Amino acid sequence: MAGCIFCMIANGEIPSKIVYENDLVVAFDDLHPQAPVHTLVVPKAHYQDIADGVPAETMAAIFAAACEVARIKGINESGFRIISNKGADAGQTVPHFHVHVLGGRKMDEGLV
Ligand code: 5GP
Ligand code: ZN
């Protein structure tokens, strides 16, 4: 979608630290990391958020890629957290569906 930051990252118009990529998804490091590992996984096609009719195949690819990111980053054994913000109350700031993969330190016990 024109003007969408994550579409532009996915098609290479904006540079990013790509961690993993396949036909459906791309994973890149967050610009403002909130943990030693903080990588975003996004579909290459534009969906506003997790509830925007994302096809099952793409949804599966997102979560498989998130696990691949954890292996690549070396946090599969120690553990990691996946978060997807949807809408205003969740604090979504980029309206292109993405999941955060967070790890490399012990996460807070509370989810929020
Ligand atoms: P949200 O708040 O929508 O769940 O997460 C958006 C995330 O995108 C934030 O963690 C923010 O740091 C990250 N972000 C915003 N703009 C860019 C960018 O241009 N490049 C990268 N790599 N991350 C970005
Ligand atoms: Zn987009």
mmCIF file of C-alpha atoms and ligand atoms in Angstrom:
data_model
loop_
_atom_site.group_PDB
_atom_site.id
_atom_site.type_symbol
_atom_site.label_atom_id
_atom_site.label_comp_id
_atom_site.label_asym_id
_atom_site.label_seq_id
_atom_site.Cartn_x
_atom_site.Cartn_y
_atom_site.Cartn_z
ATOM 1 C CA MET A 1 0.000 0.000 0.000
ATOM 2 C CA ALA A 2 1.369 3.423 -0.964
ATOM 3 C CA GLY A 3 2.930 5.283 1.944
ATOM 4 C CA CYS A 4 3.024 2.259 4.264
ATOM 5 C CA ILE A 5 6.389 1.983 6.048
ATOM 6 C CA PHE A 6 6.315 -1.809 6.308
ATOM 7 C CA CYS A 7 5.291 -2.254 2.654
ATOM 8 C CA MET A 8 8.286 -0.089 1.785
ATOM 9 C CA ILE A 9 10.584 -2.180 4.001
ATOM 10 C CA ALA A 10 9.151 -5.396 2.506
ATOM 11 C CA ASN A 11 9.862 -4.243 -1.055
ATOM 12 C CA GLY A 12 13.283 -2.798 -0.209
ATOM 13 C CA GLU A 13 12.417 0.897 -0.649
ATOM 14 C CA ILE A 14 13.389 1.526 2.985
ATOM 15 C CA PRO A 15 16.516 -0.208 4.305
ATOM 16 C CA SER A 16 16.284 -2.504 7.314
ATOM 17 C CA LYS A 17 18.241 -5.292 8.972
ATOM 18 C CA ILE A 18 16.588 -8.304 7.334
ATOM 19 C CA VAL A 19 16.783 -11.414 9.532
ATOM 20 C CA TYR A 20 14.709 -13.846 7.448
ATOM 21 C CA GLU A 21 12.603 -13.758 4.291
ATOM 22 C CA ASN A 22 10.517 -16.067 2.131
ATOM 23 C CA ASP A 23 7.805 -15.639 -0.527
ATOM 24 C CA LEU A 24 5.143 -14.551 1.952
ATOM 25 C CA VAL A 25 6.876 -12.806 4.839
ATOM 26 C CA VAL A 26 9.890 -10.777 5.842
ATOM 27 C CA ALA A 27 11.481 -10.406 9.290
ATOM 28 C CA PHE A 28 13.633 -7.404 10.223
ATOM 29 C CA ASP A 29 15.019 -5.895 13.412
ATOM 30 C CA ASP A 30 12.911 -3.248 15.136
ATOM 31 C CA LEU A 31 14.298 0.274 14.823
ATOM 32 C CA HIS A 32 13.789 0.888 18.564
ATOM 33 C CA PRO A 33 14.469 -2.480 20.227
ATOM 34 C CA GLN A 34 12.833 -3.098 23.599
ATOM 35 C CA ALA A 35 14.815 -6.281 24.304
ATOM 36 C CA PRO A 36 18.210 -7.679 23.201
ATOM 37 C CA VAL A 37 16.294 -9.467 20.439
ATOM 38 C CA HIS A 38 13.398 -7.479 18.975
ATOM 39 C CA THR A 39 12.496 -8.512 15.472
ATOM 40 C CA LEU A 40 9.313 -7.813 13.533
ATOM 41 C CA VAL A 41 7.716 -10.359 11.205
ATOM 42 C CA VAL A 42 5.359 -8.936 8.576
ATOM 43 C CA PRO A 43 3.486 -10.293 5.563
ATOM 44 C CA LYS A 44 4.768 -8.951 2.241
ATOM 45 C CA ALA A 45 1.165 -8.196 1.279
ATOM 46 C CA HIS A 46 -0.555 -5.355 3.108
ATOM 47 C CA TYR A 47 -3.075 -6.157 5.864
ATOM 48 C CA GLN A 48 -3.949 -3.478 8.371
ATOM 49 C CA ASP A 49 -3.763 -5.760 11.400
ATOM 50 C CA ILE A 50 -4.167 -9.336 12.592
ATOM 51 C CA ALA A 51 -7.955 -9.164 12.076
ATOM 52 C CA ASP A 52 -7.843 -7.850 8.499
ATOM 53 C CA GLY A 53 -8.625 -11.114 6.714
ATOM 54 C CA VAL A 54 -5.072 -12.429 6.679
ATOM 55 C CA PRO A 55 -5.147 -15.740 4.737
ATOM 56 C CA ALA A 56 -4.466 -18.868 6.799
ATOM 57 C CA GLU A 57 -1.366 -19.682 4.747
ATOM 58 C CA THR A 58 0.092 -16.246 5.456
ATOM 59 C CA MET A 59 -0.800 -16.458 9.147
ATOM 60 C CA ALA A 60 0.978 -19.810 9.382
ATOM 61 C CA ALA A 61 3.989 -18.354 7.553
ATOM 62 C CA ILE A 62 4.171 -15.463 10.037
ATOM 63 C CA PHE A 63 4.354 -17.770 13.049
ATOM 64 C CA ALA A 64 6.707 -20.248 11.382
ATOM 65 C CA ALA A 65 8.980 -17.317 10.485
ATOM 66 C CA ALA A 66 8.821 -16.013 14.058
ATOM 67 C CA CYS A 67 10.121 -19.386 15.277
ATOM 68 C CA GLU A 68 12.799 -19.354 12.578
ATOM 69 C CA VAL A 69 13.846 -15.872 13.754
ATOM 70 C CA ALA A 70 14.195 -17.240 17.298
ATOM 71 C CA ARG A 71 16.459 -20.032 16.021
ATOM 72 C CA ILE A 72 18.523 -17.609 13.923
ATOM 73 C CA LYS A 73 18.898 -15.235 16.894
ATOM 74 C CA GLY A 74 19.797 -18.081 19.264
ATOM 75 C CA ILE A 75 16.895 -17.579 21.668
ATOM 76 C CA ASN A 76 14.874 -20.700 20.884
ATOM 77 C CA GLU A 77 16.196 -22.545 23.932
ATOM 78 C CA SER A 78 16.096 -19.636 26.384
ATOM 79 C CA GLY A 79 12.623 -18.622 25.225
ATOM 80 C CA PHE A 80 10.882 -15.714 23.601
ATOM 81 C CA ARG A 81 7.621 -13.787 23.472
ATOM 82 C CA ILE A 82 5.438 -12.975 20.466
ATOM 83 C CA ILE A 83 3.178 -9.912 20.551
ATOM 84 C CA SER A 84 0.827 -8.442 17.944
ATOM 85 C CA ASN A 85 -0.823 -5.106 18.671
ATOM 86 C CA LYS A 86 -4.180 -4.472 16.992
ATOM 87 C CA GLY A 87 -5.796 -1.066 17.142
ATOM 88 C CA ALA A 88 -5.700 1.930 19.441
ATOM 89 C CA ASP A 89 -6.123 0.272 22.843
ATOM 90 C CA ALA A 90 -3.238 -2.091 22.091
ATOM 91 C CA GLY A 91 -1.061 0.807 20.949
ATOM 92 C CA GLN A 92 -0.602 -0.253 17.335
ATOM 93 C CA THR A 93 1.446 2.476 15.671
ATOM 94 C CA VAL A 94 2.131 0.958 12.242
ATOM 95 C CA PRO A 95 -1.059 -0.125 10.446
ATOM 96 C CA HIS A 96 0.488 -3.096 8.625
ATOM 97 C CA PHE A 97 0.031 -6.445 10.410
ATOM 98 C CA HIS A 98 3.165 -7.506 12.258
ATOM 99 C CA VAL A 99 4.266 -9.630 15.172
ATOM 100 C CA HIS A 100 7.046 -8.667 17.545
ATOM 101 C CA VAL A 101 9.518 -11.415 18.492
ATOM 102 C CA LEU A 102 11.105 -10.450 21.803
ATOM 103 C CA GLY A 103 13.793 -12.238 23.780
ATOM 104 C CA GLY A 104 17.369 -12.371 24.948
ATOM 105 C CA ARG A 105 16.445 -11.482 28.517
ATOM 106 C CA LYS A 106 13.885 -12.582 31.084
ATOM 107 C CA MET A 107 10.579 -10.973 30.175
ATOM 108 C CA ASP A 108 8.398 -9.238 32.753
ATOM 109 C CA GLU A 109 5.974 -11.687 34.362
ATOM 110 C CA GLY A 110 2.958 -9.539 33.605
ATOM 111 C CA LEU A 111 1.760 -9.429 30.045
ATOM 112 C CA VAL A 112 0.723 -5.795 30.194
HETATM 113 P P1 5GP B 1 3.409 -1.394 16.972
HETATM 114 O O1 5GP B 1 3.478 -0.295 18.000
HETATM 115 O O2 5GP B 1 2.601 -0.956 15.762
HETATM 116 O O3 5GP B 1 2.983 -2.732 17.496
HETATM 117 O O4 5GP B 1 4.895 -1.640 16.500
HETATM 118 C C1 5GP B 1 5.525 -0.899 15.511
HETATM 119 C C2 5GP B 1 7.011 -1.106 15.669
HETATM 120 O O5 5GP B 1 7.630 -0.693 14.461
HETATM 121 C C3 5GP B 1 7.642 -0.293 16.802
HETATM 122 O O6 5GP B 1 8.262 -1.184 17.731
HETATM 123 C C4 5GP B 1 8.649 0.588 16.078
HETATM 124 O O7 5GP B 1 9.847 0.746 16.808
HETATM 125 C C5 5GP B 1 8.864 -0.128 14.765
HETATM 126 N N1 5GP B 1 9.186 0.730 13.647
HETATM 127 C C6 5GP B 1 8.550 1.875 13.289
HETATM 128 N N2 5GP B 1 9.102 2.397 12.171
HETATM 129 C C7 5GP B 1 10.109 1.542 11.824
HETATM 130 C C8 5GP B 1 11.054 1.551 10.736
HETATM 131 O O8 5GP B 1 11.070 2.417 9.869
HETATM 132 N N3 5GP B 1 11.943 0.517 10.703
HETATM 133 C C9 5GP B 1 11.940 -0.478 11.643
HETATM 134 N N4 5GP B 1 12.873 -1.450 11.518
HETATM 135 N N5 5GP B 1 11.067 -0.511 12.671
HETATM 136 C C10 5GP B 1 10.170 0.492 12.757
HETATM 137 ZN ZN ZN B 2 1.752 -2.090 4.293
#
